[in-house]
Amino acid sequence: MSERLAIEGGTPVRTTLLPYGRHWIDDDDVAAVTAALRSDWLTTGPRVAELERAFAGITGTQHAVAVNSGTAALHAALHAMRLGSGDEVIVPTMTFAASANAALYVGATPVFADVDPGTLLLTVDEADRRRTPRTRAVVPVDFAGQPCAYPALGQWARAHSIRILADACHALGGALDGRPVGSLADATAFSLHPVKAIASGEGGVITTDDVDLATRARTFRNHGLSTDHRQREGQGTWLYDMVELGFNYRLPDTSCALALSQLSKLDAWIARRAAIAARYDEHFGSTGSAFRPLDPVPGGKHGHHLYVVRLPRQQWRVGRAEVFAAFRAEGIGVNVHYRPVHLHPFYRERYGTGPGLCPNAEAAYEEILSLPLFPRMTETDVADVLAAADKISRAYAAS
Ligand SMILES: *Cc1c(COP(=O)(O)O)cnc(C)c1O
């Protein structure tokens, strides 16, 4: 095989772009949605409660509240925790913008925290460094699918009357010391977006053991009304009270039908993700590899949403942007997760954040790349990723 990189005019490893993540819809999913479409319920119907029971079941929690995105889950949970103006919410900067934006939605201020350089997860030390008398909540992010150190975070948070909202949008199906993600914080937010572990189109779920929090989140997702239309119908009344200002964050029955059908495959899909990640680990695990996987979390069961490698600067003759472009030219749809949130123009211009605030995350950002990882990847797809990685490191890595 010619070694010339595709980006330099050589033959690409593959001719169709392999995406970094992708949903998987089968005939049974189509049948489940079709059944919902033919039922009496298009929006709030029996499948909402069914999905909520299923989520409470797999996460081992008392309550689950379905909403129409992971972002809505974060927003509703912070509202339900009674966060508001004057309150500060500690958010690791290595995340999707929604984790921080949710604090702004409730009138609170996100305070960006740095992450551990090996796992890219928030640590107690980093959180404590950002704590002030106004800190009311922390939103640890289970980056890439690994659970944060919730027992230690919980102890720290209780000592300072801080609530924990886990952003587990990457970590459905994960666990820590045998306890499922979803049960490790005061409340946990999941996303059902198509690139995540299971899909409902758009969708999200909050899990919690706190009945007050769950009730407030349910009211919030339905305009702040104290009952929904099914309850009123059951009680034979038209009366409802709007008790606070809420939103329309309801998840339709059709979406719940898809999520329920997908949920039955979760374990198999996580196992498939883990098998692919293990092949990558094996390939890149040798010391001196120019691709360095993230450190594993002790006692953690990984949700394997992302497979992130670092390209240690001293081991490359080119920068991450060149490596990114070289993968794309080979037909491998690598991505970058994430540009630290505090470096986005919105936060820099409005809140005066910028370089230097979170050095570990900023250094990581210059070196990270997400390789394709999704359950439907074939063995050939995996081999293509590794072939492209080898080809690119032979051309660009420092010898
Ligand atoms: C996907 C994601 C969200 C937002 O979820 P949506 O369903 O897209 O609104 C929030 N936080 C993290 C870490 C995510 O990956």
Tab-separated table of C-alpha atoms and ligand atoms in Angstrom:
chain	number	residue	atom	x	y	z
A	1	MET	CA	0.000	0.000	0.000
A	2	SER	CA	1.227	3.423	-0.907
A	3	GLU	CA	2.055	5.364	2.193
A	4	ARG	CA	1.199	8.727	0.725
A	5	LEU	CA	-1.487	10.357	2.882
A	6	ALA	CA	-4.792	11.097	1.190
A	7	ILE	CA	-4.395	14.731	2.173
A	8	GLU	CA	-1.162	14.779	0.143
A	9	GLY	CA	-2.753	13.156	-2.883
A	10	GLY	CA	-2.535	9.491	-1.836
A	11	THR	CA	-5.354	6.931	-1.847
A	12	PRO	CA	-7.710	7.334	1.136
A	13	VAL	CA	-8.250	4.412	3.526
A	14	ARG	CA	-11.957	4.607	2.685
A	15	THR	CA	-14.069	6.527	0.193
A	16	THR	CA	-17.165	7.162	2.374
A	17	LEU	CA	-16.736	9.218	5.552
A	18	LEU	CA	-17.110	7.163	8.732
A	19	PRO	CA	-18.869	9.447	11.259
A	20	TYR	CA	-17.678	9.700	14.887
A	21	GLY	CA	-21.094	8.670	16.178
A	22	ARG	CA	-24.340	7.444	14.744
A	23	HIS	CA	-27.727	6.146	15.861
A	24	TRP	CA	-29.014	2.652	15.015
A	25	ILE	CA	-32.664	2.230	14.007
A	26	ASP	CA	-34.045	-1.275	13.364
A	27	ASP	CA	-37.402	-2.597	12.207
A	28	ASP	CA	-38.535	-3.088	15.810
A	29	ASP	CA	-37.907	0.595	16.515
A	30	VAL	CA	-39.955	1.532	13.455
A	31	ALA	CA	-42.730	-0.818	14.593
A	32	ALA	CA	-42.735	0.708	18.093
A	33	VAL	CA	-43.043	4.245	16.742
A	34	THR	CA	-45.692	3.161	14.234
A	35	ALA	CA	-47.734	1.637	17.058
A	36	ALA	CA	-47.512	4.914	18.960
A	37	LEU	CA	-48.579	6.845	15.860
A	38	ARG	CA	-51.642	4.615	15.500
A	39	SER	CA	-52.543	4.954	19.195
A	40	ASP	CA	-54.680	7.637	20.844
A	41	TRP	CA	-51.630	9.534	22.054
A	42	LEU	CA	-49.213	11.626	20.069
A	43	THR	CA	-47.820	13.682	22.901
A	44	THR	CA	-48.226	13.014	26.642
A	45	GLY	CA	-49.618	9.489	26.864
A	46	PRO	CA	-48.901	6.213	28.641
A	47	ARG	CA	-45.451	5.769	27.112
A	48	VAL	CA	-44.082	8.755	29.046
A	49	ALA	CA	-44.703	7.021	32.372
A	50	GLU	CA	-43.462	3.756	30.890
A	51	LEU	CA	-40.172	5.354	29.839
A	52	GLU	CA	-39.842	6.995	33.249
A	53	ARG	CA	-40.363	3.654	35.017
A	54	ALA	CA	-37.768	2.059	32.755
A	55	PHE	CA	-35.201	4.777	33.497
A	56	ALA	CA	-35.847	4.607	37.228
A	57	GLY	CA	-35.404	0.846	36.910
A	58	ILE	CA	-32.077	0.813	35.091
A	59	THR	CA	-30.603	3.604	37.219
A	60	GLY	CA	-31.953	2.243	40.494
A	61	THR	CA	-33.677	5.499	41.398
A	62	GLN	CA	-37.096	6.383	42.805
A	63	HIS	CA	-38.078	8.907	40.147
A	64	ALA	CA	-37.436	9.672	36.501
A	65	VAL	CA	-38.828	12.653	34.606
A	66	ALA	CA	-38.810	12.602	30.804
A	67	VAL	CA	-38.275	15.899	28.973
A	68	ASN	CA	-37.577	16.825	25.376
A	69	SER	CA	-33.782	17.235	25.479
A	70	GLY	CA	-30.749	16.738	27.670
A	71	THR	CA	-30.545	20.515	27.860
A	72	ALA	CA	-34.132	20.683	29.155
A	73	ALA	CA	-33.199	18.025	31.726
A	74	LEU	CA	-30.339	20.204	32.997
A	75	HIS	CA	-32.554	23.310	33.034
A	76	ALA	CA	-35.489	21.621	34.773
A	77	ALA	CA	-33.218	19.988	37.350
A	78	LEU	CA	-31.507	23.273	38.282
A	79	HIS	CA	-34.918	24.940	38.520
A	80	ALA	CA	-36.185	22.075	40.676
A	81	MET	CA	-33.162	22.587	42.943
A	82	ARG	CA	-34.399	26.172	43.394
A	83	LEU	CA	-31.315	27.756	41.853
A	84	GLY	CA	-31.739	31.371	40.884
A	85	SER	CA	-30.291	34.816	40.652
A	86	GLY	CA	-27.214	35.399	42.790
A	87	ASP	CA	-26.406	31.679	42.945
A	88	GLU	CA	-23.244	30.182	41.489
A	89	VAL	CA	-23.037	26.813	39.757
A	90	ILE	CA	-19.637	25.169	39.318
A	91	VAL	CA	-19.329	23.589	35.855
A	92	PRO	CA	-16.254	21.880	34.395
A	93	THR	CA	-15.250	23.693	31.244
A	94	MET	CA	-14.524	20.487	29.309
A	95	THR	CA	-18.132	19.890	28.240
A	96	PHE	CA	-20.824	20.797	25.790
A	97	ALA	CA	-22.022	24.378	26.233
A	98	ALA	CA	-25.451	23.271	27.492
A	99	SER	CA	-24.009	22.188	30.874
A	100	ALA	CA	-23.115	25.810	31.601
A	101	ASN	CA	-25.957	27.477	29.716
A	102	ALA	CA	-28.472	25.740	31.998
A	103	ALA	CA	-27.160	27.776	34.935
A	104	LEU	CA	-27.841	30.972	32.990
A	105	TYR	CA	-31.371	29.786	32.108
A	106	VAL	CA	-32.316	29.839	35.820
A	107	GLY	CA	-30.623	33.190	36.397
A	108	ALA	CA	-27.591	31.712	38.160
A	109	THR	CA	-23.938	32.186	37.201
A	110	PRO	CA	-21.828	29.336	35.840
A	111	VAL	CA	-18.361	29.254	37.388
A	112	PHE	CA	-15.924	27.306	35.245
A	113	ALA	CA	-13.701	24.695	36.836
A	114	ASP	CA	-10.681	22.909	35.425
A	115	VAL	CA	-10.447	19.134	34.953
A	116	ASP	CA	-8.016	16.355	35.740
A	117	PRO	CA	-5.498	16.151	32.867
A	118	GLY	CA	-5.678	12.344	32.662
A	119	THR	CA	-9.440	11.756	32.731
A	120	LEU	CA	-10.694	15.243	31.806
A	121	LEU	CA	-13.165	14.924	34.706
A	122	LEU	CA	-13.956	17.455	37.421
A	123	THR	CA	-12.210	16.672	40.712
A	124	VAL	CA	-13.061	17.744	44.254
A	125	ASP	CA	-9.906	19.856	44.347
A	126	GLU	CA	-10.807	21.709	41.161
A	127	ALA	CA	-14.391	22.210	42.355
A	128	ASP	CA	-13.274	23.437	45.757
A	129	ARG	CA	-10.907	25.941	44.143
A	130	ARG	CA	-13.957	27.601	42.544
A	131	ARG	CA	-16.195	27.483	45.616
A	132	THR	CA	-17.472	30.768	47.082
A	133	PRO	CA	-20.191	31.553	49.666
A	134	ARG	CA	-22.600	31.808	46.692
A	135	THR	CA	-21.944	28.303	45.356
A	136	ARG	CA	-25.241	26.401	45.446
A	137	ALA	CA	-24.719	23.601	42.938
A	138	VAL	CA	-22.108	21.735	40.938
A	139	VAL	CA	-22.650	20.015	37.583
A	140	PRO	CA	-20.014	17.273	37.221
A	141	VAL	CA	-19.866	15.985	33.643
A	142	ASP	CA	-19.219	12.293	33.027
A	143	PHE	CA	-16.958	13.191	30.125
A	144	ALA	CA	-16.681	10.584	27.350
A	145	GLY	CA	-18.767	8.211	29.500
A	146	GLN	CA	-16.671	7.814	32.642
A	147	PRO	CA	-18.317	8.571	36.002
A	148	CYS	CA	-16.872	11.360	38.119
A	149	ALA	CA	-15.737	10.708	41.711
A	150	TYR	CA	-19.256	11.063	43.118
A	151	PRO	CA	-18.621	9.690	46.615
A	152	ALA	CA	-15.885	12.287	47.214
A	153	LEU	CA	-17.855	15.024	45.474
A	154	GLY	CA	-20.901	14.124	47.572
A	155	GLN	CA	-18.990	14.395	50.825
A	156	TRP	CA	-17.547	17.754	49.807
A	157	ALA	CA	-20.916	19.030	48.575
A	158	ARG	CA	-22.788	18.013	51.736
A	159	ALA	CA	-20.197	19.783	53.870
A	160	HIS	CA	-20.918	23.026	52.003
A	161	SER	CA	-24.684	22.617	51.329
A	162	ILE	CA	-24.052	22.317	47.595
A	163	ARG	CA	-26.369	20.232	45.387
A	164	ILE	CA	-25.004	17.904	42.739
A	165	LEU	CA	-26.582	17.680	39.295
A	166	ALA	CA	-24.691	15.061	37.298
A	167	ASP	CA	-24.510	15.739	33.574
A	168	ALA	CA	-24.499	12.100	32.476
A	169	CYS	CA	-25.423	12.796	28.867
A	170	HIS	CA	-22.371	10.665	27.919
A	171	ALA	CA	-22.728	7.997	30.558
A	172	LEU	CA	-26.053	6.168	30.320
A	173	GLY	CA	-25.284	2.530	31.144
A	174	GLY	CA	-22.190	3.429	33.166
A	175	ALA	CA	-21.600	2.758	36.861
A	176	LEU	CA	-19.211	3.448	39.708
A	177	ASP	CA	-18.289	0.676	42.146
A	178	GLY	CA	-21.346	-1.218	40.923
A	179	ARG	CA	-23.778	1.664	41.442
A	180	PRO	CA	-25.451	2.837	38.235
A	181	VAL	CA	-24.885	6.291	36.816
A	182	GLY	CA	-28.152	8.105	37.496
A	183	SER	CA	-28.136	7.159	41.182
A	184	LEU	CA	-24.841	8.831	42.143
A	185	ALA	CA	-25.932	12.474	42.544
A	186	ASP	CA	-28.887	14.509	43.855
A	187	ALA	CA	-30.174	14.497	40.288
A	188	THR	CA	-28.802	13.246	36.979
A	189	ALA	CA	-29.467	14.489	33.451
A	190	PHE	CA	-29.407	12.192	30.410
A	191	SER	CA	-29.748	13.007	26.699
A	192	LEU	CA	-31.541	10.891	24.097
A	193	HIS	CA	-29.977	12.681	21.136
A	194	PRO	CA	-29.079	10.357	18.212
A	195	VAL	CA	-25.319	10.352	18.890
A	196	LYS	CA	-25.840	9.359	22.535
A	197	ALA	CA	-26.234	5.830	23.935
A	198	ILE	CA	-29.884	5.515	22.866
A	199	ALA	CA	-31.987	7.844	20.748
A	200	SER	CA	-35.485	9.266	20.850
A	201	GLY	CA	-34.732	11.965	18.247
A	202	GLU	CA	-34.526	14.811	20.729
A	203	GLY	CA	-35.113	13.810	24.328
A	204	GLY	CA	-33.823	13.820	27.868
A	205	VAL	CA	-34.449	12.301	31.285
A	206	ILE	CA	-33.817	13.382	34.877
A	207	THR	CA	-33.355	10.696	37.518
A	208	THR	CA	-33.445	11.368	41.266
A	209	ASP	CA	-34.451	9.947	44.626
A	210	ASP	CA	-35.782	13.341	45.715
A	211	VAL	CA	-39.586	13.404	45.352
A	212	ASP	CA	-39.791	17.195	45.698
A	213	LEU	CA	-37.214	17.662	42.957
A	214	ALA	CA	-39.044	15.219	40.650
A	215	THR	CA	-42.417	16.904	41.279
A	216	ARG	CA	-40.998	20.343	40.608
A	217	ALA	CA	-39.338	19.126	37.398
A	218	ARG	CA	-42.669	17.601	36.221
A	219	THR	CA	-44.487	20.878	36.829
A	220	PHE	CA	-41.726	22.827	35.122
A	221	ARG	CA	-41.821	20.718	31.941
A	222	ASN	CA	-45.537	21.468	31.559
A	223	HIS	CA	-45.781	25.278	31.741
A	224	GLY	CA	-45.748	25.257	35.543
A	225	LEU	CA	-49.154	23.543	35.674
A	226	SER	CA	-49.844	21.456	38.743
A	227	THR	CA	-51.534	18.655	36.723
A	228	ASP	CA	-51.293	17.370	33.166
A	229	HIS	CA	-54.209	16.756	30.821
A	230	ARG	CA	-54.289	13.006	31.458
A	231	GLN	CA	-54.610	13.558	35.204
A	232	ARG	CA	-57.396	16.108	34.656
A	233	GLU	CA	-59.203	13.741	32.323
A	234	GLY	CA	-58.913	10.998	34.935
A	235	GLN	CA	-60.398	13.319	37.543
A	236	GLY	CA	-63.132	14.628	35.215
A	237	THR	CA	-62.176	18.266	35.612
A	238	TRP	CA	-61.070	21.168	33.448
A	239	LEU	CA	-59.474	23.039	36.307
A	240	TYR	CA	-55.770	23.443	36.586
A	241	ASP	CA	-53.497	25.731	38.514
A	242	MET	CA	-50.478	27.391	36.999
A	243	VAL	CA	-48.319	27.524	40.103
A	244	GLU	CA	-45.085	28.822	38.650
A	245	LEU	CA	-43.453	29.787	35.371
A	246	GLY	CA	-42.561	26.655	33.437
A	247	PHE	CA	-41.820	25.659	29.873
A	248	ASN	CA	-43.154	23.221	27.324
A	249	TYR	CA	-40.463	20.570	27.731
A	250	ARG	CA	-42.775	17.583	27.223
A	251	LEU	CA	-41.447	14.486	25.444
A	252	PRO	CA	-44.020	13.094	22.966
A	253	ASP	CA	-45.295	9.523	23.239
A	254	THR	CA	-43.876	8.776	19.785
A	255	SER	CA	-40.398	9.700	21.036
A	256	CYS	CA	-40.916	7.673	24.211
A	257	ALA	CA	-41.864	4.682	22.038
A	258	LEU	CA	-38.553	4.968	20.205
A	259	ALA	CA	-36.588	5.431	23.434
A	260	LEU	CA	-38.251	2.388	25.040
A	261	SER	CA	-37.488	0.238	22.030
A	262	GLN	CA	-33.883	1.460	21.993
A	263	LEU	CA	-33.492	0.955	25.736
A	264	SER	CA	-33.934	-2.798	25.313
A	265	LYS	CA	-30.642	-2.789	23.375
A	266	LEU	CA	-28.670	-0.597	25.755
A	267	ASP	CA	-26.642	-3.363	27.401
A	268	ALA	CA	-25.681	-4.957	24.095
A	269	TRP	CA	-24.739	-1.601	22.625
A	270	ILE	CA	-22.598	-0.591	25.598
A	271	ALA	CA	-20.864	-3.980	25.339
A	272	ARG	CA	-20.217	-3.380	21.647
A	273	ARG	CA	-18.872	0.108	22.362
A	274	ALA	CA	-16.640	-1.386	25.064
A	275	ALA	CA	-15.312	-4.035	22.655
A	276	ILE	CA	-14.387	-1.399	20.068
A	277	ALA	CA	-12.786	0.793	22.739
A	278	ALA	CA	-10.788	-2.219	23.945
A	279	ARG	CA	-9.399	-2.712	20.433
A	280	TYR	CA	-8.397	0.935	20.285
A	281	ASP	CA	-6.855	0.706	23.776
A	282	GLU	CA	-4.853	-2.325	22.769
A	283	HIS	CA	-3.627	-0.613	19.619
A	284	PHE	CA	-2.729	2.693	21.243
A	285	GLY	CA	-1.879	1.386	24.700
A	286	SER	CA	1.813	0.783	24.162
A	287	THR	CA	4.063	3.306	25.825
A	288	GLY	CA	5.318	5.849	23.383
A	289	SER	CA	2.247	5.629	21.146
A	290	ALA	CA	1.589	8.978	19.523
A	291	PHE	CA	-2.108	8.496	20.405
A	292	ARG	CA	-2.673	8.481	24.156
A	293	PRO	CA	-6.049	7.250	25.449
A	294	LEU	CA	-7.607	8.933	28.495
A	295	ASP	CA	-6.893	7.419	31.909
A	296	PRO	CA	-9.504	4.937	33.170
A	297	VAL	CA	-11.470	5.766	36.329
A	298	PRO	CA	-10.842	3.177	39.078
A	299	GLY	CA	-14.052	1.247	39.784
A	300	GLY	CA	-15.788	2.923	36.858
A	301	LYS	CA	-17.936	1.234	34.255
A	302	HIS	CA	-17.508	3.349	31.144
A	303	GLY	CA	-20.489	4.369	28.994
A	304	HIS	CA	-18.070	4.730	26.030
A	305	HIS	CA	-19.922	7.614	24.424
A	306	LEU	CA	-16.633	8.981	23.043
A	307	TYR	CA	-13.214	7.529	22.395
A	308	VAL	CA	-10.892	10.458	23.021
A	309	VAL	CA	-7.153	10.291	22.392
A	310	ARG	CA	-4.545	12.913	23.127
A	311	LEU	CA	-1.786	13.704	20.684
A	312	PRO	CA	1.055	14.702	23.020
A	313	ARG	CA	2.635	17.701	21.367
A	314	GLN	CA	6.219	16.522	21.752
A	315	GLN	CA	5.327	13.330	19.881
A	316	TRP	CA	4.089	15.034	16.722
A	317	ARG	CA	5.784	17.086	14.048
A	318	VAL	CA	2.423	18.707	13.189
A	319	GLY	CA	-0.446	20.109	15.221
A	320	ARG	CA	-3.814	18.579	16.021
A	321	ALA	CA	-5.491	20.544	13.201
A	322	GLU	CA	-3.238	18.827	10.623
A	323	VAL	CA	-3.904	15.398	12.149
A	324	PHE	CA	-7.651	16.135	12.158
A	325	ALA	CA	-7.552	17.116	8.470
A	326	ALA	CA	-5.452	14.056	7.600
A	327	PHE	CA	-8.010	11.701	9.233
A	328	ARG	CA	-10.873	13.411	7.424
A	329	ALA	CA	-9.045	13.050	4.108
A	330	GLU	CA	-8.626	9.318	4.821
A	331	GLY	CA	-12.418	9.064	5.256
A	332	ILE	CA	-12.341	8.887	9.068
A	333	GLY	CA	-14.756	11.388	10.637
A	334	VAL	CA	-12.797	12.346	13.720
A	335	ASN	CA	-14.093	15.177	15.867
A	336	VAL	CA	-13.010	17.350	18.797
A	337	HIS	CA	-14.840	17.200	22.139
A	338	TYR	CA	-14.715	19.875	23.375
A	339	ARG	CA	-13.522	23.391	22.921
A	340	PRO	CA	-13.610	24.441	26.603
A	341	VAL	CA	-16.827	26.359	27.204
A	342	HIS	CA	-15.068	29.329	28.800
A	343	LEU	CA	-13.251	29.958	25.497
A	344	HIS	CA	-16.453	30.485	23.500
A	345	PRO	CA	-17.025	34.103	22.398
A	346	PHE	CA	-20.310	34.335	24.312
A	347	TYR	CA	-18.671	33.635	27.656
A	348	ARG	CA	-15.533	35.607	26.867
A	349	GLU	CA	-17.474	38.695	25.828
A	350	ARG	CA	-20.236	38.583	28.443
A	351	TYR	CA	-18.463	37.098	31.425
A	352	GLY	CA	-14.836	38.000	30.815
A	353	THR	CA	-13.602	34.401	30.759
A	354	GLY	CA	-10.609	33.479	28.621
A	355	PRO	CA	-7.301	31.656	28.329
A	356	GLY	CA	-5.554	30.926	31.605
A	357	LEU	CA	-8.732	30.244	33.578
A	358	CYS	CA	-8.555	26.445	33.219
A	359	PRO	CA	-5.038	25.453	32.090
A	360	ASN	CA	-5.512	21.658	32.100
A	361	ALA	CA	-8.587	21.853	29.880
A	362	GLU	CA	-6.948	24.426	27.612
A	363	ALA	CA	-3.856	22.245	27.161
A	364	ALA	CA	-6.027	19.177	26.537
A	365	TYR	CA	-8.073	21.029	23.953
A	366	GLU	CA	-4.966	21.548	21.816
A	367	GLU	CA	-4.298	17.788	21.786
A	368	ILE	CA	-7.607	15.903	21.752
A	369	LEU	CA	-9.323	14.008	18.995
A	370	SER	CA	-12.443	11.810	19.179
A	371	LEU	CA	-12.220	8.669	17.051
A	372	PRO	CA	-15.366	7.066	15.600
A	373	LEU	CA	-17.209	4.938	18.180
A	374	PHE	CA	-20.755	3.669	17.802
A	375	PRO	CA	-22.324	0.221	18.131
A	376	ARG	CA	-23.087	-0.292	14.489
A	377	MET	CA	-19.426	0.059	13.433
A	378	THR	CA	-18.248	-3.056	11.632
A	379	GLU	CA	-14.911	-4.775	12.133
A	380	THR	CA	-13.861	-3.248	8.814
A	381	ASP	CA	-14.766	0.218	10.088
A	382	VAL	CA	-12.627	-0.329	13.195
A	383	ALA	CA	-9.740	-1.630	11.067
A	384	ASP	CA	-10.048	1.437	8.821
A	385	VAL	CA	-9.718	3.778	11.814
A	386	LEU	CA	-6.600	1.949	12.992
A	387	ALA	CA	-5.113	1.810	9.483
A	388	ALA	CA	-5.600	5.564	9.102
A	389	ALA	CA	-4.120	6.194	12.563
A	390	ASP	CA	-1.040	4.124	11.695
A	391	LYS	CA	-0.639	5.780	8.322
A	392	ILE	CA	-0.928	9.260	9.832
A	393	SER	CA	1.406	8.584	12.735
A	394	ARG	CA	4.029	7.108	10.344
A	395	ALA	CA	3.845	10.320	8.328
A	396	TYR	CA	3.491	12.910	11.065
A	397	ALA	CA	4.636	11.552	14.414
A	398	ALA	CA	8.082	12.467	15.698
A	399	SER	CA	10.315	9.418	15.363
B	1	LIG	C1	-25.529	16.073	24.435
B	1	LIG	C2	-25.153	16.784	25.663
B	1	LIG	C3	-25.975	17.705	26.308
B	1	LIG	C4	-27.258	18.209	25.704
B	1	LIG	O1	-28.149	17.221	25.340
B	1	LIG	P1	-29.241	17.553	24.221
B	1	LIG	O2	-30.143	16.357	24.289
B	1	LIG	O3	-28.510	17.660	22.917
B	1	LIG	O4	-29.925	18.813	24.600
B	1	LIG	C5	-25.560	18.244	27.513
B	1	LIG	N1	-24.394	17.914	28.049
B	1	LIG	C6	-23.555	17.051	27.457
B	1	LIG	C7	-22.273	16.715	28.126
B	1	LIG	C8	-23.897	16.477	26.230
B	1	LIG	O5	-23.044	15.649	25.626
